[in-house]
PDB file of C-alpha atoms in Angstrom:
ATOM      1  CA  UNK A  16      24.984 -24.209  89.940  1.00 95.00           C
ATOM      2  CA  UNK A  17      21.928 -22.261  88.581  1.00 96.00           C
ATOM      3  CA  UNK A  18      23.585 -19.682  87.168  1.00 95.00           C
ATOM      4  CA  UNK A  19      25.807 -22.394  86.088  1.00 95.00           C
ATOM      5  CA  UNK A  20      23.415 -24.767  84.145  1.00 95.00           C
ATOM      6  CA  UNK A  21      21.497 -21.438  82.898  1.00 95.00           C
ATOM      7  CA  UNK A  22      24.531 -19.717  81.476  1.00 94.00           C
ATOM      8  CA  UNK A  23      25.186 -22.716  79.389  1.00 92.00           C
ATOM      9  CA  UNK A  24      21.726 -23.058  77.820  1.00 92.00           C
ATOM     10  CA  UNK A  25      22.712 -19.475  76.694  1.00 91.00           C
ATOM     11  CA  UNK A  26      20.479 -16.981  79.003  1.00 94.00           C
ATOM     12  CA  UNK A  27      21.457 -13.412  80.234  1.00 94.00           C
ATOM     13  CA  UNK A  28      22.641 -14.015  84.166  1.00 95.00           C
ATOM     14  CA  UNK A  29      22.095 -11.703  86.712  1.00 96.00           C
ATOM     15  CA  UNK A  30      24.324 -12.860  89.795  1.00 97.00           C
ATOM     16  CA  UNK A  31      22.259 -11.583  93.474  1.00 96.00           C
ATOM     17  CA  UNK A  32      23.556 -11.832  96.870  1.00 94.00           C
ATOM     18  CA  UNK A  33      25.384 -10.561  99.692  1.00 93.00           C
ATOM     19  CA  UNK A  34      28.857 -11.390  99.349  1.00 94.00           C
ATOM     20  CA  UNK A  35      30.139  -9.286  96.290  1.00 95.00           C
ATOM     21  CA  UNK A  36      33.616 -10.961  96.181  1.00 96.00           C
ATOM     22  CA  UNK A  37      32.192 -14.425  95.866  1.00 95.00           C
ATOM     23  CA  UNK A  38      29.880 -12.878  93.234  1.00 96.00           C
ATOM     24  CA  UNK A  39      33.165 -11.709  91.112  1.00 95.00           C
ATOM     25  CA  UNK A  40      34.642 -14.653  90.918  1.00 95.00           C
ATOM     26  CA  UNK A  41      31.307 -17.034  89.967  1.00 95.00           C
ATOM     27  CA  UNK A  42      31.517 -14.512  86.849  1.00 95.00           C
ATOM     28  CA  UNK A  43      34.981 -14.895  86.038  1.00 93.00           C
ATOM     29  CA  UNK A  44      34.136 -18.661  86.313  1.00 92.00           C
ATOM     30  CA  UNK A  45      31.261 -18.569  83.900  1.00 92.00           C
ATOM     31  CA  UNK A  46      33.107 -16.428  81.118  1.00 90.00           C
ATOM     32  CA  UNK A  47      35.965 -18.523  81.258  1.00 87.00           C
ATOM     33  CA  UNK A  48      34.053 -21.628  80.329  1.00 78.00           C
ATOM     34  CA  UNK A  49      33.606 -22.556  76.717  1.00 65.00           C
ATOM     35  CA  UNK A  50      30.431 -23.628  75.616  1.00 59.00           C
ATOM     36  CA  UNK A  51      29.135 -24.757  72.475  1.00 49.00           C
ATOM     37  CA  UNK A  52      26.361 -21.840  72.386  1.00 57.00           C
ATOM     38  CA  UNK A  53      29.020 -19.686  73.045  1.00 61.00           C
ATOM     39  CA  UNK A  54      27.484 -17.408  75.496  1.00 66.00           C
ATOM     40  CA  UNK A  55      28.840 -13.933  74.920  1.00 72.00           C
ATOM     41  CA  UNK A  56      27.021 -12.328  77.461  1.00 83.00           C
ATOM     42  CA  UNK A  57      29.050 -11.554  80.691  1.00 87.00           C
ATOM     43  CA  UNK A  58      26.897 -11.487  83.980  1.00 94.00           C
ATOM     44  CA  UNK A  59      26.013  -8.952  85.525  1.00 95.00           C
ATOM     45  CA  UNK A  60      25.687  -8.622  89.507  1.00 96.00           C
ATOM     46  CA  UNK A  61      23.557  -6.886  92.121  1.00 96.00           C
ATOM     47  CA  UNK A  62      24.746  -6.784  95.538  1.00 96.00           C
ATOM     48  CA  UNK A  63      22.350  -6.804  98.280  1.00 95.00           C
ATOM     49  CA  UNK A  64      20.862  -8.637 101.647  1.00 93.00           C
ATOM     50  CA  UNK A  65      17.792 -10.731 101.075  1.00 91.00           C
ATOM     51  CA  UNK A  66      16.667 -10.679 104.455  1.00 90.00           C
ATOM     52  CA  UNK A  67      16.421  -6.651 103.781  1.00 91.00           C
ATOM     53  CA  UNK A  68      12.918  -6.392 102.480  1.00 86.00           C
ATOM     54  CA  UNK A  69      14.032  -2.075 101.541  1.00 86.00           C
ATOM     55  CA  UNK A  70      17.320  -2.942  99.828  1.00 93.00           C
ATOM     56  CA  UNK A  71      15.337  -5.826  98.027  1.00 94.00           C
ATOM     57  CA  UNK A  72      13.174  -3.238  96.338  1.00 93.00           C
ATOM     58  CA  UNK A  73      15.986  -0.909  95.795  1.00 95.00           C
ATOM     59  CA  UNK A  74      18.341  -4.277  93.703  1.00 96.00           C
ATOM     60  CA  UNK A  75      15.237  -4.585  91.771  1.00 96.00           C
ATOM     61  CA  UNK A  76      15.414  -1.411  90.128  1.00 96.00           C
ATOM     62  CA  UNK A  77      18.457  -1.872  89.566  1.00 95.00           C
ATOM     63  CA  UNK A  78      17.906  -5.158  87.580  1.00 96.00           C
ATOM     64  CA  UNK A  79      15.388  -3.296  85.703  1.00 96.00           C
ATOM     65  CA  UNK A  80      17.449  -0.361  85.015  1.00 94.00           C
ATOM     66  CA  UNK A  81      20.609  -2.301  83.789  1.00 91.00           C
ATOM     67  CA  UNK A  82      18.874  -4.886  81.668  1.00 93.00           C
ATOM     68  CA  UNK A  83      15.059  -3.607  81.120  1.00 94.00           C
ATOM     69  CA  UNK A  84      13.277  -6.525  81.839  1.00 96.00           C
ATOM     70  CA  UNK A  85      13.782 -10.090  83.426  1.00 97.00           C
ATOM     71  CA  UNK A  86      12.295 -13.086  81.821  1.00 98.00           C
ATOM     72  CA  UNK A  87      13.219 -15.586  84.774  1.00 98.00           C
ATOM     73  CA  UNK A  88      13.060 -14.835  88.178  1.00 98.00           C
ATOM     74  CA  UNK A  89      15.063 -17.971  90.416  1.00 98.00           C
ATOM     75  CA  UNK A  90      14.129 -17.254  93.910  1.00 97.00           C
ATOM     76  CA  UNK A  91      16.673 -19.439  95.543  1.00 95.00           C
ATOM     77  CA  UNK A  92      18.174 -18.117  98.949  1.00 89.00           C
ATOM     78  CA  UNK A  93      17.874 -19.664 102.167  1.00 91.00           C
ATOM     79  CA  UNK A  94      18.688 -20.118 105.430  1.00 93.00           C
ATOM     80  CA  UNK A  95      17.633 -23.510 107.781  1.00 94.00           C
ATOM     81  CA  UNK A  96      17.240 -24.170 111.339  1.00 95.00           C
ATOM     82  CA  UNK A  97      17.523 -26.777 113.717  1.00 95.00           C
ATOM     83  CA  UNK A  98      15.816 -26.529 117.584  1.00 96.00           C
ATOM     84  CA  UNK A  99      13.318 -27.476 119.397  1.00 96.00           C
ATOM     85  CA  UNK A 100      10.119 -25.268 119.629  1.00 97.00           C
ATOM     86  CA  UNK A 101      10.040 -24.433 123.254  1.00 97.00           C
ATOM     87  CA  UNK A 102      14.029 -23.270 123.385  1.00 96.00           C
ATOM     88  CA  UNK A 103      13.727 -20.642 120.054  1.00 97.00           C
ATOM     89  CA  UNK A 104      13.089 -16.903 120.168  1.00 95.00           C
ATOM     90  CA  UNK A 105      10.632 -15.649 118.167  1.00 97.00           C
ATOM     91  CA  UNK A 106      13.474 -13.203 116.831  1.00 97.00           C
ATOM     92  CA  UNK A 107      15.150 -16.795 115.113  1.00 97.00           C
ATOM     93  CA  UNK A 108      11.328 -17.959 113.726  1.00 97.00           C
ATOM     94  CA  UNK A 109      11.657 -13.979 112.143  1.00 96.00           C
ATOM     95  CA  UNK A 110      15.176 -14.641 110.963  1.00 95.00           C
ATOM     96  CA  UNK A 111      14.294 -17.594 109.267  1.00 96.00           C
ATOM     97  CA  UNK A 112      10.734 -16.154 107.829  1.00 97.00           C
ATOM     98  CA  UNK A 113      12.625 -12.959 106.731  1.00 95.00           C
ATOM     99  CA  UNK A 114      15.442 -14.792 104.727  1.00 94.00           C
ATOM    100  CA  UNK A 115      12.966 -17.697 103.477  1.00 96.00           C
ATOM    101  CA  UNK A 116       9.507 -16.231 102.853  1.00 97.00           C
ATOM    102  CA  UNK A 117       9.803 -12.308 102.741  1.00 96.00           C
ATOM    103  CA  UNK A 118      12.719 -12.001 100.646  1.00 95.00           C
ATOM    104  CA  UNK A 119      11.589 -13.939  97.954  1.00 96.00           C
ATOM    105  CA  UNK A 120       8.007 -12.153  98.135  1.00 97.00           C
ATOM    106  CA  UNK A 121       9.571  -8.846  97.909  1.00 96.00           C
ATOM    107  CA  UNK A 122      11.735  -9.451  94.925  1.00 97.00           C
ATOM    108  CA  UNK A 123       8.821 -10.929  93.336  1.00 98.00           C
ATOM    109  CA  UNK A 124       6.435  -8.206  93.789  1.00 98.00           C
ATOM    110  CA  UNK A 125       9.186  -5.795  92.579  1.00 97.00           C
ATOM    111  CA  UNK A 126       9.847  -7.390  89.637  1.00 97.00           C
ATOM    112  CA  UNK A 127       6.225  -8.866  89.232  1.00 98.00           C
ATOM    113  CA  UNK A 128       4.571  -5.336  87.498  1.00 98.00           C
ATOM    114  CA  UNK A 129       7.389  -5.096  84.771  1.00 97.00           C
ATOM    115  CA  UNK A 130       6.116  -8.699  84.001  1.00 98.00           C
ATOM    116  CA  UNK A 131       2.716  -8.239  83.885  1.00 98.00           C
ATOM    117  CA  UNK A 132       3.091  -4.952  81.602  1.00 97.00           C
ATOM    118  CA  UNK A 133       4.802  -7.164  79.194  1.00 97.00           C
ATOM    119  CA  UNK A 134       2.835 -10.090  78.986  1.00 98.00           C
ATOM    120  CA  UNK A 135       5.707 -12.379  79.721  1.00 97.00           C
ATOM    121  CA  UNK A 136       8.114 -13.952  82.856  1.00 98.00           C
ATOM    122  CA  UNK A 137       8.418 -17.050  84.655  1.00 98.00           C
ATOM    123  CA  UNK A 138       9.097 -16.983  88.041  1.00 98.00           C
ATOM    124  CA  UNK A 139      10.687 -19.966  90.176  1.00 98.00           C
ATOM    125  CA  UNK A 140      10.726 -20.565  93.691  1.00 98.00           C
ATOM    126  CA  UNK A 141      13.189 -23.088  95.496  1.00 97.00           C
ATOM    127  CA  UNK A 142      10.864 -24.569  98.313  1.00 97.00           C
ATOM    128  CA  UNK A 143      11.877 -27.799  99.666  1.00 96.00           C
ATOM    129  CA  UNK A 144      10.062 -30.783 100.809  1.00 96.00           C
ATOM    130  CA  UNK A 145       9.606 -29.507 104.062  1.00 95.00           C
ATOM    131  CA  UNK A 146       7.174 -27.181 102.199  1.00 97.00           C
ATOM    132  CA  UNK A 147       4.693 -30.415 101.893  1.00 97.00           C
ATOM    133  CA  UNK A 148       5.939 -31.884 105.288  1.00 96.00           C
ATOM    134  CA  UNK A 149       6.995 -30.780 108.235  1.00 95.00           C
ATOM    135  CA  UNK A 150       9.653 -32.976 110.705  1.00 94.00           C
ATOM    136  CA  UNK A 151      10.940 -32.416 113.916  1.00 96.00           C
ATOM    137  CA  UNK A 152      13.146 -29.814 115.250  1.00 96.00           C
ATOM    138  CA  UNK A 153      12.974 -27.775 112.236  1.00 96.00           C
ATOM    139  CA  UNK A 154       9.642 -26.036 112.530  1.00 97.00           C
ATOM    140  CA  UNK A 155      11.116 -21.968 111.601  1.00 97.00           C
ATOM    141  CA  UNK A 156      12.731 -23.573 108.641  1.00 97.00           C
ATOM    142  CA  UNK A 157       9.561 -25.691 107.379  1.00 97.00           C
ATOM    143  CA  UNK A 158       6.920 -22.465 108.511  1.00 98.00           C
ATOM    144  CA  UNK A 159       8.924 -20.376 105.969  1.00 98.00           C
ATOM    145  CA  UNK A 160       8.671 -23.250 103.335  1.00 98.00           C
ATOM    146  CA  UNK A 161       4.669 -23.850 103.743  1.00 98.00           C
ATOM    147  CA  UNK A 162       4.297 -20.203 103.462  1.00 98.00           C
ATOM    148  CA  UNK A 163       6.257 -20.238 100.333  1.00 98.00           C
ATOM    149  CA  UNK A 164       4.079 -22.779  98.601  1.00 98.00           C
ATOM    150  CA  UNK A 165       1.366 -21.504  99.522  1.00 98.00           C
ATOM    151  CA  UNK A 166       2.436 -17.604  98.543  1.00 98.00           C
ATOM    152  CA  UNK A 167       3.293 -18.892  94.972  1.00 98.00           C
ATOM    153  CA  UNK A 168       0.313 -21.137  94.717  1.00 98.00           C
ATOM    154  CA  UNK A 169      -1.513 -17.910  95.030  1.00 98.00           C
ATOM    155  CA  UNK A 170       0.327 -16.501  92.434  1.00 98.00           C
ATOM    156  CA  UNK A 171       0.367 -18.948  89.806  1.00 98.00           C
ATOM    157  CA  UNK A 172      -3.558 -18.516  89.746  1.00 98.00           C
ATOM    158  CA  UNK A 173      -3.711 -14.815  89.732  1.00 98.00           C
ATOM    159  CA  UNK A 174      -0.904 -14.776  86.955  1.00 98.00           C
ATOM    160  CA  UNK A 175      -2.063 -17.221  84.560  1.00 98.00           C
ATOM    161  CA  UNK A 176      -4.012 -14.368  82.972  1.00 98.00           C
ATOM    162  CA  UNK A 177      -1.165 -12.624  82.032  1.00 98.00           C
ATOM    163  CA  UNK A 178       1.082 -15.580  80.266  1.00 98.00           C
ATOM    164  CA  UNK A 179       3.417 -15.598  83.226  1.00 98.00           C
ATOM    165  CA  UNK A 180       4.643 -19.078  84.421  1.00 98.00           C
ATOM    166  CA  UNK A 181       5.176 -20.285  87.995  1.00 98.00           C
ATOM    167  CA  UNK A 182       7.028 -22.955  89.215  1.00 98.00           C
ATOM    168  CA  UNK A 183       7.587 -24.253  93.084  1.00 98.00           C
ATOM    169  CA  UNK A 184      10.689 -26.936  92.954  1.00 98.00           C
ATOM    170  CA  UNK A 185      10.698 -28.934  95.955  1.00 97.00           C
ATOM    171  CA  UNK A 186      14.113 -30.905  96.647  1.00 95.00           C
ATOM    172  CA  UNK A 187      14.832 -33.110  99.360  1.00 91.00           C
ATOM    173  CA  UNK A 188      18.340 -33.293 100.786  1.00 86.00           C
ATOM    174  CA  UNK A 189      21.182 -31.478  98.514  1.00 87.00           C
ATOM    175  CA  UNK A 190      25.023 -31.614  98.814  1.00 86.00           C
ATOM    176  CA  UNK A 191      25.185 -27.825 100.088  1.00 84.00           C
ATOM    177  CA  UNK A 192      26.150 -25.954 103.166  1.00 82.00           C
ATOM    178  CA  UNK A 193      22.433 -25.643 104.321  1.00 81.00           C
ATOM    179  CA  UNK A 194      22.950 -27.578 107.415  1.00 83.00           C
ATOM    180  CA  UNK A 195      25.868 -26.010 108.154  1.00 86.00           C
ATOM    181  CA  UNK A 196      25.126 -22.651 107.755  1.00 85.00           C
ATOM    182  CA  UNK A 197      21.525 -23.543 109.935  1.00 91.00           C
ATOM    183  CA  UNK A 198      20.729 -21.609 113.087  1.00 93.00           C
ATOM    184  CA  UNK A 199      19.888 -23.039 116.276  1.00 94.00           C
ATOM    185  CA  UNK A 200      16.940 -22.214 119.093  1.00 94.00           C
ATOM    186  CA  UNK A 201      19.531 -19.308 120.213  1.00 92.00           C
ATOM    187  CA  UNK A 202      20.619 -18.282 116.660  1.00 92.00           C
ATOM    188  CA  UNK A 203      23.998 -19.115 116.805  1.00 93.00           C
ATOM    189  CA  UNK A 204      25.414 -21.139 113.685  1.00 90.00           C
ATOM    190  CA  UNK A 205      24.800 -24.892 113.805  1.00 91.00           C
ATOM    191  CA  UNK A 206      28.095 -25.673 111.872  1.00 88.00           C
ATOM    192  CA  UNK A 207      27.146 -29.511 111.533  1.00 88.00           C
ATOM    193  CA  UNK A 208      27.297 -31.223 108.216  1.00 84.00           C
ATOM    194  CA  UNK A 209      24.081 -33.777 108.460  1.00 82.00           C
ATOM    195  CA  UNK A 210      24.708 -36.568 106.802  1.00 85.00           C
ATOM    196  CA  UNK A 211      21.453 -36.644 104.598  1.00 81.00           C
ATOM    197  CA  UNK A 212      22.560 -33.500 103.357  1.00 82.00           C
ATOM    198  CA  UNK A 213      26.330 -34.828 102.495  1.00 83.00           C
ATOM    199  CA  UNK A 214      24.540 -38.064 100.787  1.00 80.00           C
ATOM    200  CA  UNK A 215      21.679 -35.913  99.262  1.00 81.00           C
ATOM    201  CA  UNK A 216      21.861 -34.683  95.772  1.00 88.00           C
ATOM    202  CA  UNK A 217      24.101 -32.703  93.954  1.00 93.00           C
ATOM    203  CA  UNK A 218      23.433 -28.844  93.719  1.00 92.00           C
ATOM    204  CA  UNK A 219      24.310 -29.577  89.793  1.00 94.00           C
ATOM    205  CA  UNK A 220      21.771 -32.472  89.484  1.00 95.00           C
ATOM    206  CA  UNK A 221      18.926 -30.076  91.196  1.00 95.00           C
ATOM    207  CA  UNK A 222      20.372 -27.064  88.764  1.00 96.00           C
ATOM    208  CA  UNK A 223      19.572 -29.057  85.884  1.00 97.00           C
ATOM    209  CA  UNK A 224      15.948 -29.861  87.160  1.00 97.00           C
ATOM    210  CA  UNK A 225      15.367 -26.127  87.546  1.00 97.00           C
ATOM    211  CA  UNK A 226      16.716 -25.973  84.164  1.00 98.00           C
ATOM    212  CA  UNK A 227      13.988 -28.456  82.182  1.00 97.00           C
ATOM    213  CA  UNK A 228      11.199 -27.321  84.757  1.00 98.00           C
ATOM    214  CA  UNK A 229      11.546 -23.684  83.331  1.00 98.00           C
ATOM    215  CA  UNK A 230      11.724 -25.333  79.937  1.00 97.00           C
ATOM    216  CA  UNK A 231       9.162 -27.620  79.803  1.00 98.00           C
ATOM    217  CA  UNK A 232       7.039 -24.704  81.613  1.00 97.00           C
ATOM    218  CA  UNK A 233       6.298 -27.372  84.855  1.00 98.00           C
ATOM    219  CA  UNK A 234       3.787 -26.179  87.740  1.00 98.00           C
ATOM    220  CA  UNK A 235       5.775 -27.305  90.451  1.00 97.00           C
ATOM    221  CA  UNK A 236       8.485 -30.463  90.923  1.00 97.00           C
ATOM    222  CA  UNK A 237       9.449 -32.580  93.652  1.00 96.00           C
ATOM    223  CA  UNK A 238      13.113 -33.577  93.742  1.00 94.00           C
ATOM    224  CA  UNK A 239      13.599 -36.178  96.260  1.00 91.00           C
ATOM    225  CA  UNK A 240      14.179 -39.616  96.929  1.00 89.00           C
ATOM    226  CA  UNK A 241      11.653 -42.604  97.539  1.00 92.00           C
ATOM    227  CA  UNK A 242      11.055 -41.863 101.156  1.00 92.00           C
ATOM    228  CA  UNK A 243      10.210 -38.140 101.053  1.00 92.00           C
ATOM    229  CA  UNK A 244       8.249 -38.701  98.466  1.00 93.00           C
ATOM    230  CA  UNK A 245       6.228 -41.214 100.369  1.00 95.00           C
ATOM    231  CA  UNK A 246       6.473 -39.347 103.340  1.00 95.00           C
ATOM    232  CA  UNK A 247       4.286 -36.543 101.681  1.00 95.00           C
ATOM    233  CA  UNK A 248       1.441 -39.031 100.033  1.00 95.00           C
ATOM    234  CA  UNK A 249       1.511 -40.202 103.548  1.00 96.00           C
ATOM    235  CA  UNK A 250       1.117 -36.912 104.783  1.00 96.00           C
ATOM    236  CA  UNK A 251      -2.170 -36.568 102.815  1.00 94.00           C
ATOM    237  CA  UNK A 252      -3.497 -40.141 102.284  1.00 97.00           C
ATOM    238  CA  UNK A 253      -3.059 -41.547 106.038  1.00 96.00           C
ATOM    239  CA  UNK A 254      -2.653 -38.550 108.207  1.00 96.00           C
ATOM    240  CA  UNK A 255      -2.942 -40.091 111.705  1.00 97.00           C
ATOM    241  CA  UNK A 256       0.003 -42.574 110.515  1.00 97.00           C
ATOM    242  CA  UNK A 257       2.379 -39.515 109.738  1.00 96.00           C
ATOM    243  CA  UNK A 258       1.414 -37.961 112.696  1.00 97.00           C
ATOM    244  CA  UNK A 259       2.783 -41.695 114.575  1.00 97.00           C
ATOM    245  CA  UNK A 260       5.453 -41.174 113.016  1.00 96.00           C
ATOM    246  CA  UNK A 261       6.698 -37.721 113.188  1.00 96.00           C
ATOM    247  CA  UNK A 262       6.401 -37.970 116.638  1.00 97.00           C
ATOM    248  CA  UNK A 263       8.262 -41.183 116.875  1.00 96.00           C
ATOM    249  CA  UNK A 264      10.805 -39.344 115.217  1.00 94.00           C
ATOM    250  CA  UNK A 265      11.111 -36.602 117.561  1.00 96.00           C
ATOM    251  CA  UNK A 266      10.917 -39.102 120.541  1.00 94.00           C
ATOM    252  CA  UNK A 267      14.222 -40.968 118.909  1.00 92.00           C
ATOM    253  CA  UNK A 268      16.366 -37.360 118.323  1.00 88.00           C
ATOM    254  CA  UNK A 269      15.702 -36.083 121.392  1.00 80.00           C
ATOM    255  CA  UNK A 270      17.359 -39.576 122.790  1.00 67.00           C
ATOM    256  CA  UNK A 271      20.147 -39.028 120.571  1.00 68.00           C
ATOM    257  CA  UNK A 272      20.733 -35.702 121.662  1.00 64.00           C
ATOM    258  CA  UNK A 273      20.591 -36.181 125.506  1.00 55.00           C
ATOM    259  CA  UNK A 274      22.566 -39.165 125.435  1.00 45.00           C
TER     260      UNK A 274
END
C-alpha cells in the first residue's frame, strides 16, 4: 500500500523483498493504474532477505547502482510473535530482532553515506506502538520495536546536521497478515487472525499517513486508536498503574489459553 500511495503522488519506486514473483506482479499493478500525475516511471525491484544482514548490503548497491541515489528510505518489514517468555528460544528472540531491528539498521547504514554526501534523504521507519509499550506475550516482537525507536531516535539527532529527515510511524493494530504470519515460543507459524488486527486499520489508511508524514517532514507519528494512545501516556504519566494493568492482562490470557 506504500508503494501504492507513493507511486501515485508521482515518486520513483523501488519494490524490496523476498518473494520476487509477488514483487512482479505489485509492478504490473502499479503501471496499469492511471493516475492523474501520470507516473511514467515503472518500478524497479531488488530481490533479497531482510533478515540477511550480507545480502542487505549487497541490494543496497544495487539500489545505488540502478538509480544513483534514494531520496526516501521506507523501512517497513516485519515479522511478530506471540509466547510466553519462559517457553521461547533465544534463537526466536534472534529471529524476531534480525527481521525487526537489524534489517532495517543495515539497509540504513548502507544507504545512509550516499545521503549524507548529498546533503539530502529522509528515512522512515515503521515501528509500532509496541515500540512505546510493551504487552503480554509478545515481548521478542516489542524488544525489536523499542530498539527501533530508540536506533532512529539516535539517528535523527546525529543527522539533522546534514538536512536528512527521520521519521518513526507508530501504528496500532492494521488489517494485515502480521498475526498470522507471527511465530510462536517454538517458532512455528501462529496462523491465527487476531481480531484487533482484522478490526484494526487499513494498510491503505496507514499508507497514506506515511505519505503526509514524509510530506509534511513529521518527527515521528502515532497511528492508533483512543486506547493505545492512552495506554502509552499511561505508560509514562502513572507507571505503577500500567504496570497493574499489564499484568492483569497477562493474568486474564493465560486463563483464556488454559481453559
Amino acid at each position: 500500500e506504500c508503494a501504492k500511495a507513493f507511486h501515485a503522488a508521482g515518486s520513483k519506486v523501488v519494490l524490496c523483498g523476498r518473494d520476487s514473483g509477488k514483487l512482479k506482479e505489485l509492478v504490473q499493478e502499479l503501471c496499469a493504474v492511471k493516475n492523474h500525475r501520470k507516473n511514467t516511471h515503472e518500478p524497479h525491484t531488488v530481490v533479497f532477505d531482510l533478515s540477511d544482514t550480507k545480502t542487505v548490503v549487497n541490494a543496497a548497491e544495487e539500489i545505488l547502482r540502478a538509480l544513483g541515489h534514494v531520496d526516501i528510505l521506507i523501512n517497513n518489514a516485519g515479522i511478530s510473535f506471540r509466547g510466553t517468555i519462559v517457553d521461547t528460544g533465544l534463537d526466536v528472540d534472534k529471529k524476531v530482532m534480525e527481521t525487526n531491528y537489524f534489517g532495517p539498521v543495515a539497509l540504513t547504514k548502507a544507504l545512509l553515506p550516499s545521503m549524507i554526501k548529498r546533503r539530502q534523504g529522509h528515512i522512515v521507519a515503521i515501528s509500532s506502538v509496541q515500540g512505546k509499550i510493551s504487552i503480554p506475550f509478545r515481548s521478542a516482537y516489542a524488544a525489536s520495536k523499542h530498539a527501533t525507536q530508540a536506533f532512529f531516535d539516535c539517528l535523527r539527532a546525529e543527522v539533522e546536521q546534514y538536512d536528512i529527515e527521520v521519521t518513526v510511524v507508530s501504528p496500532g493494530y492494521i488489517q494485515t497478515n502480521l498475526s498470522l504470519n507471527a511465530v510462536t515460543a517454538d517458532g512455528s507459524r501462529y496462523g491465527v487472525m487476531d481480531k484487533t488486527t482484522a478490526e484494526g486499520q487499513t494498510a491503505a489508511e496507514v499508507a497514506q499517513v506515511v505519505l503526509n508524514a514524509v510530506g509534511q517532514k513529521k518527527k515521528e507519528v502515532l497511528v492508533a486508536g483512543l486506547t493505545p494512545c492512552l495506554a502509552v501516556y499511561l505508560r509514562n504519566l502513572c507507571p505503577r498503574l500500567f504496570f497493574t494493568l499489564m499484568a492483569s492482562r497477562a493474568k486474564k490470557e493465560k486463563k483464556v489459553k488454559g481453559s
